[in-house]
Coordinates of C-alpha atoms and ligand atoms in Angstrom, one line a residue:
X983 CA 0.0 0.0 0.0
X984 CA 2.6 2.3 1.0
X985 CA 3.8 2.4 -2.6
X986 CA 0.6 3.8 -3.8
X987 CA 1.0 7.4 -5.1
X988 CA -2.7 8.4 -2.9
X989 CA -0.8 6.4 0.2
X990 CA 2.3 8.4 0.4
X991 CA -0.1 11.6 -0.3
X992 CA -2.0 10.9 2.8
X993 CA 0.8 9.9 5.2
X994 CA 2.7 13.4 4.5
X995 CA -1.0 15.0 5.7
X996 CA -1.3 12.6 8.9
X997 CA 1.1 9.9 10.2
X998 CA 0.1 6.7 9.4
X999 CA -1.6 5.8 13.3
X1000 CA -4.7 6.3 11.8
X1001 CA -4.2 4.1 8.7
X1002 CA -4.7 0.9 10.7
X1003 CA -2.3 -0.8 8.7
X1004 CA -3.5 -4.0 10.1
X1005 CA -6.5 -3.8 7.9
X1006 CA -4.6 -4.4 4.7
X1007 CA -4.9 -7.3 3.2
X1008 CA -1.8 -7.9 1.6
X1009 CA -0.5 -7.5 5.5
X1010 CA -2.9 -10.2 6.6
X1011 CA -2.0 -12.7 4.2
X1012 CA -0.6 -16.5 5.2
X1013 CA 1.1 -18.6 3.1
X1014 CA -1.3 -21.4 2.3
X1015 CA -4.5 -20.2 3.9
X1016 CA -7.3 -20.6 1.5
X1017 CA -11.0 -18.7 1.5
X1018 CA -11.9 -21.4 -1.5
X1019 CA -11.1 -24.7 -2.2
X1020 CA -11.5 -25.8 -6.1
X1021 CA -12.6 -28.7 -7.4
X1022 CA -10.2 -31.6 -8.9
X1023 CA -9.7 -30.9 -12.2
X1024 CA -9.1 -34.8 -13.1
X1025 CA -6.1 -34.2 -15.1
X1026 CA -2.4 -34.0 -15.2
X1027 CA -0.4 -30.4 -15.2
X1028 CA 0.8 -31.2 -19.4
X1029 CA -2.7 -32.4 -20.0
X1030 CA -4.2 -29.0 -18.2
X1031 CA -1.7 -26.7 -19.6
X1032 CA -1.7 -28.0 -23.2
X1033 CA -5.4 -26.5 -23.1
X1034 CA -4.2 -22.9 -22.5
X1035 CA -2.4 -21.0 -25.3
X1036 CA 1.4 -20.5 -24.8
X1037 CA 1.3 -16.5 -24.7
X1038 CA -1.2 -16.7 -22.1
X1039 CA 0.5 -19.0 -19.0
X1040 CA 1.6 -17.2 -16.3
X1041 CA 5.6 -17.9 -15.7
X1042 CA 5.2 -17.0 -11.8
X1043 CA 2.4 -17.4 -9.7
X1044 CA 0.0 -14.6 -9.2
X1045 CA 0.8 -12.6 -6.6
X1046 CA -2.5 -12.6 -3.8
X1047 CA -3.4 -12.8 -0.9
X1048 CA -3.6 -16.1 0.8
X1049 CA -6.5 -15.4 3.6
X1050 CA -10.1 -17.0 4.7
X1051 CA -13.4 -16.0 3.2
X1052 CA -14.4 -14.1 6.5
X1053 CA -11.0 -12.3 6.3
X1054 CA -11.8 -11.1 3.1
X1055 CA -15.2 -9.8 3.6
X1056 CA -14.1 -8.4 6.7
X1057 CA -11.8 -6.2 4.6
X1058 CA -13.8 -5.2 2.3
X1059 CA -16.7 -4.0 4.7
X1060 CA -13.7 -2.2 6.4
X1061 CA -13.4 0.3 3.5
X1062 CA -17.0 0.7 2.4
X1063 CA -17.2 1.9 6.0
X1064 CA -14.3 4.1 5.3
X1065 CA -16.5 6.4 3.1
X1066 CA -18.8 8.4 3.6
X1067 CA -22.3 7.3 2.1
X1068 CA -26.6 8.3 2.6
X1069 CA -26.9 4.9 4.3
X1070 CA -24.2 5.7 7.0
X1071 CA -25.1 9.4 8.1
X1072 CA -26.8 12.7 6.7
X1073 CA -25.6 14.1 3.3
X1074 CA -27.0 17.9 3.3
X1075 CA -25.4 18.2 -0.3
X1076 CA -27.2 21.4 -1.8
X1077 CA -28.7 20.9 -5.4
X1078 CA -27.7 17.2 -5.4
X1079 CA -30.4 16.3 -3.6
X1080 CA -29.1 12.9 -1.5
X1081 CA -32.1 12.1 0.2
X1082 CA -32.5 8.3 1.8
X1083 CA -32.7 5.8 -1.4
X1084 CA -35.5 2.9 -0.5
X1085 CA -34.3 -0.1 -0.7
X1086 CA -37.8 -1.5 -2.2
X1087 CA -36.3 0.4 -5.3
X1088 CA -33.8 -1.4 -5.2
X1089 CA -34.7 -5.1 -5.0
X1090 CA -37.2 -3.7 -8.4
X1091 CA -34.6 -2.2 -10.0
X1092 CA -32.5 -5.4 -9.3
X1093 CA -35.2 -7.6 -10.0
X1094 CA -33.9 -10.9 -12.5
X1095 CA -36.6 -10.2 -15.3
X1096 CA -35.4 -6.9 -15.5
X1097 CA -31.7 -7.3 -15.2
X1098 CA -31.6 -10.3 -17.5
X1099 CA -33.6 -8.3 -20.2
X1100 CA -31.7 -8.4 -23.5
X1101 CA -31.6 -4.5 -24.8
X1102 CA -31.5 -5.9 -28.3
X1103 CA -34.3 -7.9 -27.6
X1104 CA -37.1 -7.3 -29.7
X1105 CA -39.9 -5.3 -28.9
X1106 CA -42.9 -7.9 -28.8
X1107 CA -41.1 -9.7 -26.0
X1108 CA -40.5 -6.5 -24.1
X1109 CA -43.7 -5.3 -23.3
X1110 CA -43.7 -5.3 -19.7
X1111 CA -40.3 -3.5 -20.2
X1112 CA -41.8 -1.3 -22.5
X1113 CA -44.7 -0.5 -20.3
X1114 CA -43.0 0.5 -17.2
X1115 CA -41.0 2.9 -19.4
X1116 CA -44.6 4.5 -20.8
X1117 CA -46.2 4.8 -17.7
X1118 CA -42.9 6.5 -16.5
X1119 CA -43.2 9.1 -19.2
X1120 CA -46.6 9.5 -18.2
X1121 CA -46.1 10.3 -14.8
X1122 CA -43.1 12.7 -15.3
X1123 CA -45.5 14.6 -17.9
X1124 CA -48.0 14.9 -15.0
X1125 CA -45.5 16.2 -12.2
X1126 CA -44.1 18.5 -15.3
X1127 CA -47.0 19.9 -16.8
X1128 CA -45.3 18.5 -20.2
X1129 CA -46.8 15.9 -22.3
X1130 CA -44.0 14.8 -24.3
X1131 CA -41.2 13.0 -22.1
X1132 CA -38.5 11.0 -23.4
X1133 CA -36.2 9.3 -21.0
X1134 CA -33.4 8.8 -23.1
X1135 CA -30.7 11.0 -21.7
X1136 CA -28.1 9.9 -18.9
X1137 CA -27.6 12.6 -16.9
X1138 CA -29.2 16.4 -16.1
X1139 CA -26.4 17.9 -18.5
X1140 CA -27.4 15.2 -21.4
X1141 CA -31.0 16.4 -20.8
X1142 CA -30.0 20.1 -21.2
X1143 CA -27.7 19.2 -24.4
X1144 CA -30.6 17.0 -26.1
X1145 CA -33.2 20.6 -24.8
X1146 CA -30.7 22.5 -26.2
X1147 CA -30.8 20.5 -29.7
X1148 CA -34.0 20.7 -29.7
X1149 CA -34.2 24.8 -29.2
X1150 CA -31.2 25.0 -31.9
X1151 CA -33.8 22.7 -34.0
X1152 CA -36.4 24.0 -33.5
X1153 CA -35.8 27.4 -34.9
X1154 CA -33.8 26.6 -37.6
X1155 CA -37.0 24.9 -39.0
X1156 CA -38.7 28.3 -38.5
X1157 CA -35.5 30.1 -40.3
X1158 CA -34.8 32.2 -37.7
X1159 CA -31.0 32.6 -36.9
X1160 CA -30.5 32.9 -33.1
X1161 CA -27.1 32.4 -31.4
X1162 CA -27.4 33.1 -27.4
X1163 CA -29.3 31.8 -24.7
X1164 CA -30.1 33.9 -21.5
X1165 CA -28.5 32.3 -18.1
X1166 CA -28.5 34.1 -14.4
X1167 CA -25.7 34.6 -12.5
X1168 CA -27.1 31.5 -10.1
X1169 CA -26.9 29.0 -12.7
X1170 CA -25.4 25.2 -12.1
X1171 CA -22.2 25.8 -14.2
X1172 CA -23.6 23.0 -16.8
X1173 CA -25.9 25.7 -18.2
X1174 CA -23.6 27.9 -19.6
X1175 CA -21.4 24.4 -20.6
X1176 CA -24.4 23.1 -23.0
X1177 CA -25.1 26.4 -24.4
X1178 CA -21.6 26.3 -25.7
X1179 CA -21.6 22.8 -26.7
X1180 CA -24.3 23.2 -29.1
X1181 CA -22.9 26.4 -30.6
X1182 CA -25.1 29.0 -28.9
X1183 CA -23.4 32.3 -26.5
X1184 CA -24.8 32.2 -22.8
X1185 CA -25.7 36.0 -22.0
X1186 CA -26.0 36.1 -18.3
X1187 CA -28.1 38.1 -16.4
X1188 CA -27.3 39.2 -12.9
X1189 CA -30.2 38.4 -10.1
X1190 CA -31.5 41.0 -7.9
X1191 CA -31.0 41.8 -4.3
X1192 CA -34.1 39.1 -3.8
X1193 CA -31.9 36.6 -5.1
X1194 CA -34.2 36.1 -8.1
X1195 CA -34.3 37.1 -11.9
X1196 CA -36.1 40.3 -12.6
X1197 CA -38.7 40.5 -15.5
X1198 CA -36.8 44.1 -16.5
X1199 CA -33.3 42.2 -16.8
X1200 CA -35.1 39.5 -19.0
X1201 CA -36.7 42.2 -21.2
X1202 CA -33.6 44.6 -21.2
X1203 CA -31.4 41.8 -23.0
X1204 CA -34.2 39.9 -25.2
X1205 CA -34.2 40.4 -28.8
X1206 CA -34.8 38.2 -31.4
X1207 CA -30.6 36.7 -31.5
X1208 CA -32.1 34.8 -28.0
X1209 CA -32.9 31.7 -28.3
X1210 CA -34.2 31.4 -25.2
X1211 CA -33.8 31.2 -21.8
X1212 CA -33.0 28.8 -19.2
X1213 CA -33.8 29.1 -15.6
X1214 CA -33.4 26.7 -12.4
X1215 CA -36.7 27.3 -10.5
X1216 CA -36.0 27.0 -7.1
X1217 CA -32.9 28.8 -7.9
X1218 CA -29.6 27.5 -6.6
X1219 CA -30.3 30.4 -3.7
X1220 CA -32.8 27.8 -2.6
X1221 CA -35.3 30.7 -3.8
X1222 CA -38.5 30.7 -5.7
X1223 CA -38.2 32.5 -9.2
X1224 CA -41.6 34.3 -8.7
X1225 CA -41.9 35.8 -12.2
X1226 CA -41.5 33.1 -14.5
X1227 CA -44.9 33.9 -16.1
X1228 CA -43.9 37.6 -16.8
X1229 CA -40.4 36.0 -18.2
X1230 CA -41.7 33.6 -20.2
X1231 CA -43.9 36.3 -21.9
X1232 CA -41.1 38.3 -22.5
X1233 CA -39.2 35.5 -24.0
X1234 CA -42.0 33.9 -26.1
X1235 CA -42.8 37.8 -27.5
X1236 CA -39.3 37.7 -29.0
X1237 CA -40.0 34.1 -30.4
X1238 CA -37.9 32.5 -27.8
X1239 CA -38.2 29.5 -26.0
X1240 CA -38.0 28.5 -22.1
X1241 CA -35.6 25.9 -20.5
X1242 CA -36.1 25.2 -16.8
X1243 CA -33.0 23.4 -15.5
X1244 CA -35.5 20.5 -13.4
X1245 CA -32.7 18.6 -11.8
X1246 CA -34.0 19.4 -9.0
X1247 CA -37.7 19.0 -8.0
X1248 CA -37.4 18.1 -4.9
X1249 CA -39.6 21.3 -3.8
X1250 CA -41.7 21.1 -7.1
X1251 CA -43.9 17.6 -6.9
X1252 CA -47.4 18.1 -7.2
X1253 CA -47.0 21.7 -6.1
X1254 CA -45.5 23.7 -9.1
X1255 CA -46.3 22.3 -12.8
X1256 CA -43.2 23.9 -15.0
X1257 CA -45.4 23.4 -18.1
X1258 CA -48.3 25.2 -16.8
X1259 CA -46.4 29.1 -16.1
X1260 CA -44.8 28.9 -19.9
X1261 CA -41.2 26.8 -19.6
X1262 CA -41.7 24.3 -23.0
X1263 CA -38.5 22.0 -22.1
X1264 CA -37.3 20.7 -18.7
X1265 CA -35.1 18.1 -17.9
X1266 CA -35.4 16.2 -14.8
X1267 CA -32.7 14.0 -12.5
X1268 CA -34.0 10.5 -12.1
X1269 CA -30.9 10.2 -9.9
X1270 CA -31.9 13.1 -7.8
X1271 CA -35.6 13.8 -7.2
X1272 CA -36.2 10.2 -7.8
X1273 CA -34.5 8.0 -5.9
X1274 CA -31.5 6.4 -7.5
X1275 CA -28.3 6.2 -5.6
X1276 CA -25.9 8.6 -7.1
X1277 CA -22.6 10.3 -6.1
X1278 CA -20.0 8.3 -7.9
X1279 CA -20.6 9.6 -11.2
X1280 CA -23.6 7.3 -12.5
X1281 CA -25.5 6.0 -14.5
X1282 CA -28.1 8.5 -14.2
X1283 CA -31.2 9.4 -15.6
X1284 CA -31.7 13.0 -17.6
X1285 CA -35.9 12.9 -18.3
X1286 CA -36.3 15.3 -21.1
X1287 CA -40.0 16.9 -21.1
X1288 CA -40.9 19.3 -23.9
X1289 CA -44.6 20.7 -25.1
X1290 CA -46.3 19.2 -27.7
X1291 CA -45.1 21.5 -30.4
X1292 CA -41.5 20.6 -30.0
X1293 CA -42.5 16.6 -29.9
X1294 CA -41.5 15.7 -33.4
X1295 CA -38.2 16.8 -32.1
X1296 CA -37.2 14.2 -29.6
X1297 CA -34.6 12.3 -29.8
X1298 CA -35.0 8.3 -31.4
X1299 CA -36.0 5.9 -31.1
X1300 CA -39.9 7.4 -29.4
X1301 CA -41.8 4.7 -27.4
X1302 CA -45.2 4.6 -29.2
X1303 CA -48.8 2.7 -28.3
X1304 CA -50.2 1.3 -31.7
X1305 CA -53.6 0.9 -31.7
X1306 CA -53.8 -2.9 -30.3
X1307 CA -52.1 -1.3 -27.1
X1308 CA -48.5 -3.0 -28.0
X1309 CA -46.2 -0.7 -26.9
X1310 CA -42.7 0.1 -30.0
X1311 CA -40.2 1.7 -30.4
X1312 CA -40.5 4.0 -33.4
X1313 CA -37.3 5.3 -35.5
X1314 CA -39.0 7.4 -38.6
X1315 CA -39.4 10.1 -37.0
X1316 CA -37.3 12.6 -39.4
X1317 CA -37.2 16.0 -37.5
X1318 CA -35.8 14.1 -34.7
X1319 CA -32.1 15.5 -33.2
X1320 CA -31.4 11.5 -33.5
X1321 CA -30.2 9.5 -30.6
X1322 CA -28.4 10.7 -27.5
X1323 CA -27.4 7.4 -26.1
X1324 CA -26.9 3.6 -26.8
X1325 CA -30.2 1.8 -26.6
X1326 CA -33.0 3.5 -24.5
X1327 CA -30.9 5.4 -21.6
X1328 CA -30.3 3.9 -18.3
X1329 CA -33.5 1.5 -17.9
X1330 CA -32.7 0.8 -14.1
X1331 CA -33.3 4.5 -13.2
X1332 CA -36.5 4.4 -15.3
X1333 CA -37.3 1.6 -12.5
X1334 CA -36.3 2.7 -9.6
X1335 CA -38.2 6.2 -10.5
X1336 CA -41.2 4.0 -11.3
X1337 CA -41.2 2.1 -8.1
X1338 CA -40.4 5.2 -5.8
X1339 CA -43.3 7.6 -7.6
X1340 CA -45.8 4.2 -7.6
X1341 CA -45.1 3.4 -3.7
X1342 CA -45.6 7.7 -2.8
X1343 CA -48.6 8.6 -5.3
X1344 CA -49.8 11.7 -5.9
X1345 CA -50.2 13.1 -2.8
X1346 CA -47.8 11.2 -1.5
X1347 CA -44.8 13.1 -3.7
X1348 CA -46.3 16.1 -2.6
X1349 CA -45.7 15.7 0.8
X1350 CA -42.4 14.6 0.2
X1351 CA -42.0 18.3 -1.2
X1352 CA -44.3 20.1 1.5
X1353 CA -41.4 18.2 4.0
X1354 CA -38.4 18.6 2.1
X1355 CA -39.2 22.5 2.1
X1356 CA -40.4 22.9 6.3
X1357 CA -37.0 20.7 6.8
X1358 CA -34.4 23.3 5.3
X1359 CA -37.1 26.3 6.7
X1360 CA -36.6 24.7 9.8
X1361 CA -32.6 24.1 9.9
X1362 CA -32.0 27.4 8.1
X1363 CA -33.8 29.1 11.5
X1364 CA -31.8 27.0 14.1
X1365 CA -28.4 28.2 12.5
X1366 CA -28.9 31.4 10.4
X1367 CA -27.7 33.5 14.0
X1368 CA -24.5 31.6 13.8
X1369 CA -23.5 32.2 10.0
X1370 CA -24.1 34.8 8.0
X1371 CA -27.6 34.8 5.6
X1372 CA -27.2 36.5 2.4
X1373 CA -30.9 36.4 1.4
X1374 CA -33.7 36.6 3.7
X1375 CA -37.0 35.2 3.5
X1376 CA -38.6 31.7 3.3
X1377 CA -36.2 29.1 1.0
X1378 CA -37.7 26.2 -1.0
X1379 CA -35.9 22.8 -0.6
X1380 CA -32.3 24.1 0.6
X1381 CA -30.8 27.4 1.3
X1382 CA -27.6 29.2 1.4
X1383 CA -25.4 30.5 4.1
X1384 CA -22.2 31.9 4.1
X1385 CA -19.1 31.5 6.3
X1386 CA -18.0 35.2 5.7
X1387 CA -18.1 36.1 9.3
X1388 CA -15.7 32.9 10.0
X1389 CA -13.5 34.0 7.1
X1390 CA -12.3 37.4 9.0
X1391 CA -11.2 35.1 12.2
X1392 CA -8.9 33.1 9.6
X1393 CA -11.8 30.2 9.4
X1394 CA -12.6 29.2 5.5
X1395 CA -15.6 27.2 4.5
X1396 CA -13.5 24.8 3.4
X1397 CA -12.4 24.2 7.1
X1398 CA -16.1 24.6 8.4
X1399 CA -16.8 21.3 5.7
X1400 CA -13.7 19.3 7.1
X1401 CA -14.7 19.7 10.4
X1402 CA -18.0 18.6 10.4
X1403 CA -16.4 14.8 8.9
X1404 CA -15.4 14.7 12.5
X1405 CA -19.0 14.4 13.4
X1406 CA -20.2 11.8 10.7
X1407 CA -21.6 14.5 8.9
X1408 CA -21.4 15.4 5.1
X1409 CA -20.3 18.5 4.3
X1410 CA -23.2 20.7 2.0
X1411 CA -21.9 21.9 -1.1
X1412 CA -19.4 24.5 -0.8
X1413 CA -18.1 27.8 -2.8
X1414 CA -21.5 27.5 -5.4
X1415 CA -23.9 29.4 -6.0
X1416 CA -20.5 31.5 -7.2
X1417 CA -22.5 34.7 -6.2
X1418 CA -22.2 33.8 -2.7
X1419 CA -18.7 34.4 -1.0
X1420 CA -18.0 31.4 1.1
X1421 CA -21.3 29.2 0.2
X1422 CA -22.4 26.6 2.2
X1423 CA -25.3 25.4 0.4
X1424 CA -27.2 23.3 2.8
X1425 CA -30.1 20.7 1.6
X1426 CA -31.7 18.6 4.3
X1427 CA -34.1 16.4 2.0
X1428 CA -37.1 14.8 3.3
X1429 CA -35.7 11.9 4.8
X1430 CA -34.0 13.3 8.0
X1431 CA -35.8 13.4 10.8
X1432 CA -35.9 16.3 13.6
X1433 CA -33.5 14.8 15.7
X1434 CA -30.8 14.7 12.9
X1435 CA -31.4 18.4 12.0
X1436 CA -30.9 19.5 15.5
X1437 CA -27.9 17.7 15.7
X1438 CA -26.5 18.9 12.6
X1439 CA -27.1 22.5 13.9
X1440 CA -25.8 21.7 17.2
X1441 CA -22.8 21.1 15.6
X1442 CA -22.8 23.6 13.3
X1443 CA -23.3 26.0 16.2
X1444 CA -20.3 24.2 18.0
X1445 CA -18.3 25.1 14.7
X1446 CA -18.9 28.3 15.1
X1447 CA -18.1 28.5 18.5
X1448 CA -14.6 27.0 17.8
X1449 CA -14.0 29.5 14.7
X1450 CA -14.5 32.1 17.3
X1451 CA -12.8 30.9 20.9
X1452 CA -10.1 28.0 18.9
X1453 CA -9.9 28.3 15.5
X1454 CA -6.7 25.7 15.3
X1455 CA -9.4 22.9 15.8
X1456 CA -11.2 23.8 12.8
X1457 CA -8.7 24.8 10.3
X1458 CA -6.8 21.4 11.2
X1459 CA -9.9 19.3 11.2
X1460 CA -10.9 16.2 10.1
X1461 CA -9.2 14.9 13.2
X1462 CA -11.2 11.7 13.1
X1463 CA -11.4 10.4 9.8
X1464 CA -9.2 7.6 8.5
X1465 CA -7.1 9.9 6.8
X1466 CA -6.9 13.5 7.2
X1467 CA -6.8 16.2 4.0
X1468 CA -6.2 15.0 0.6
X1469 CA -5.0 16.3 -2.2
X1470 CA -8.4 15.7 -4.2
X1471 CA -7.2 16.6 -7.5
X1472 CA -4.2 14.3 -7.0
X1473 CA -6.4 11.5 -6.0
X1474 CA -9.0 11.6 -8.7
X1475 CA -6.5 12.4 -11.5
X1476 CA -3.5 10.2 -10.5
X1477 CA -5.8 7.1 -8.8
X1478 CA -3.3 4.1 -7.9
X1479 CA -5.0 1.0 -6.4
X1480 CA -2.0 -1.0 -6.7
X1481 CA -0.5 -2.9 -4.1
X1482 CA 2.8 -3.0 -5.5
X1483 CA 3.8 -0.7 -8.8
Ligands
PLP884 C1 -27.0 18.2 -10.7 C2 -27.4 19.4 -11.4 C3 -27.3 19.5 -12.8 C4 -26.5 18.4 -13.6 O1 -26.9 17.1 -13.5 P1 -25.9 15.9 -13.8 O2 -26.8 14.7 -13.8 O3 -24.9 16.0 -12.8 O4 -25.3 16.2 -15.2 C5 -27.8 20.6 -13.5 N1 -28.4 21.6 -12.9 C6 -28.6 21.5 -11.5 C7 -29.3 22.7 -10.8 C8 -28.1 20.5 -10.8 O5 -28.3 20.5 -9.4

């Protein structure tokens, strides 16, 4: 281990007591202890070998580690313990929404007639398949307002690239020659990255002291070189973009179009339709709002909703009913962008969203919303005297604080977030919105009960308390964690998980 280029990283941070070396496996290993016993083979070492190609026989034997079966789970629950994860404590990550996945999801999602689908299978013998995915649709058109939905993309910035397309489509069809898209200041940094990757120029907008967009900063910029618009409604303030109606009037005047950035809805279900206040194309994240585990990267799932008009735009293959109620998939549709992924997107997504909006209904997604919103209300009150609050007012599913005040006694947010690992606590998302100096961005979810928001602003009182009266303790911190502070970029760029080089 010590070899390993993250290893030596971590032991120049924090001496190695904490590495419990005694964990490793390599260390535990006994010459001829076995976890597995194989079978006789019932033939002779020439006869065996003269079955295996001469390029591919090992001249040495592998080097691994000789230890029991229990040894070797034992290990390996060691580090998944090691990290940080929803199951093992509260995650307030702002906009990335990491609220409790059920396992009933799960076991669907996981379920053998699903996973041993063939995707190339065809679609008469994938009906059931089929079905879930057209129900799905259905039900994302009725929490969006939006009655096309197509489930294709992988991921919120694959939705907003395949929304994009379509805008770009869209009026090029109508000859009109537009090249920008209008973007706040509080936009999730993949807003302006789409616009550019399909050739258009984000024109930002600033919000105003609200923490909102104003209608007279939409109309002071719109002419007809704006495509459209796209907004995040809640904002990533954790606010609610009151005049979307009066924007998207202004837009549509000009012959734009409106984009709302849904990656989020956890504040939205069943109380705030997009489609129904004038956005025509949302995407939403299955992996977010709807309840598959995410964190690591993927596979997620990008929904793409868009109003009827801009249908025929979709990308292929659509998932059509014929009129015998068999479900295909149909590829002539020519106005199409064409296809943003391999097969259909990522079908166990599609599930788990299936299972988690089935098992909640209606009003049951609604209350998850009506909690997810009184949660951050409620946190935001018990610690907005201990930070400082750059917008007032009610917030929708998370707010934002800043650590400004901790800043001037030599305290960063970064060392606020470190600290709280000490506690078992995730840190919320820090340094964005980028109009914030020193964002926390805290999101509770629906999940956590009282008693874990009290604690985390217990401790984030304590925090506070130590940036004022011993700052050393903070600005060291994590002091409990297996390792202490990495060099992040080091570690994800230059990842070594060899034993031996
Ligand atoms: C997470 C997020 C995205 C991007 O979603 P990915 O699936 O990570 O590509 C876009 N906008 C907002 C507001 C988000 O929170």
């Amino acid at each position: 281990m010590t070899s390993s280029g993250i290893a030596n990283r971590q032991e120049t941070e924090q001496e190695s007591s904490t590495m419990d070396e005694g964990t490793l496996i390599y260390e535990k290993s006994v010459v001829g202890r076995r976890g597995y016993t194989l079978p006789e083979t019932g033939g002779t070492e020439t006869e065996i070998l003269s079955g295996i190609p001469e390029n591919l026989r090992r001249d040495a034997a592998a080097n691994l580690p000789e230890v029991t079966e229990g040894e070797a789970m034992r290990h390996f629950i060691g580090l998944s313990v090691k990290n940080h994860h929803i199951d093992k404590g509260f995650y307030p990550l702002g906009s990335c929404t990491m609220k409790y996945n059920p396992r009933l999801n799960e076991a669907a999602a996981s379920h053998p007639s699903f996973t041993g689908h063939h995707p190339l299978a065809p679609d008469t013998t994938a009906q059931g398949a089929l079905r879930l995915m057209y129900t799905l649709s259905g039900y994302l058109s009725e929490i969006s307002g939006l009655p096309s939905v197509s489930l294709q993309p992988v991921a919120g910035a694959q939705g907003e690239l395949a929304g994009l397309m379509i805008m770009r489509t869209y009026h090029k069809a109508k000859g009109a020659a537009c090249t920008r898209i209008i973007i706040p200041d509080s936009a999730h940094g993949t807003n302006p990255a789409s616009v550019r990757s399909v050739g258009f120029t984000p024109l930002q907008i600033k919000s105003n002291e609200q923490g909102v967009v104003a209608p007279e900063a939409v109309e002071a910029v719109m002419d007809d070189q704006v495509a459209g618009m796209m907004l995040t409604n809640p904002n990533t303030l954790g606010i609610f973009e009151t005049h979307v109606a009066e924007i998207a009037r202004i837009v549509h005047s000009r012959g734009g179009l409106m984009y709302l950035d849904g990656a989020n809805l956890n504040a939205n279900m069943g109380i705030f339709r997009p489609g129904d206040v004038g956005f025509d194309i949302m995407h939403f994240n299955l992996h977010k709002t709807f309840s598959t585990p995410h964190g690591g990267g993927g596979p997620g799932g990008g929904a793409l909703g868009v109003r009827a008009e801009l249908d025929r735009f979709l990308p292929t293959p659509v998932l059509e009913e014929d009129s015998h109620g068999e479900l295909f998939f149909n590829y002539r549709r020519p106005d199409s962008i064409g296809r943003m992924h391999s097969f259909y997107g990522n079908f166990s997504n599609m599930v788990r969203a299936y299972a988690y909006i089935r098992t909640l209904g209606g009003r049951g997604l609604r209350r998850a919303s009506e909690t997810a919103v009184l949660n951050a209300n409620y946190l935001k009150e018990l610690i907005r005297k201990d930070y400082d609050l750059p917008y007032e007012g009610h917030c929708m599913h998370e707010f934002v604080i800043s650590g400004s005040r901790q800043k001037k006694l030599g305290v960063k947010t970064l060392d606020i977030s470190k600290r709280l690992l000490d506690f078992g606590i995730h840190p919320p998302t820090n340094y964005f919105p980028l109009i914030v100096p020193e964002a926390l961005m805290i999101e509770p979810t629906e999940t956590e009960s009282k008693e874990t928001l009290d604690h985390f602003a217990a401790v984030m009182k304590q925090i506070a308390r130590e940036a004022r009266e011993d700052s050393e303790k903070v600005t060291s911190a994590p002091h409990e964690t297996p390792v202490g502070r990495l060099d992040e970029v080091g570690a994800a760029r230059g990842l070594d998980v060899c034993y031996r080089d």
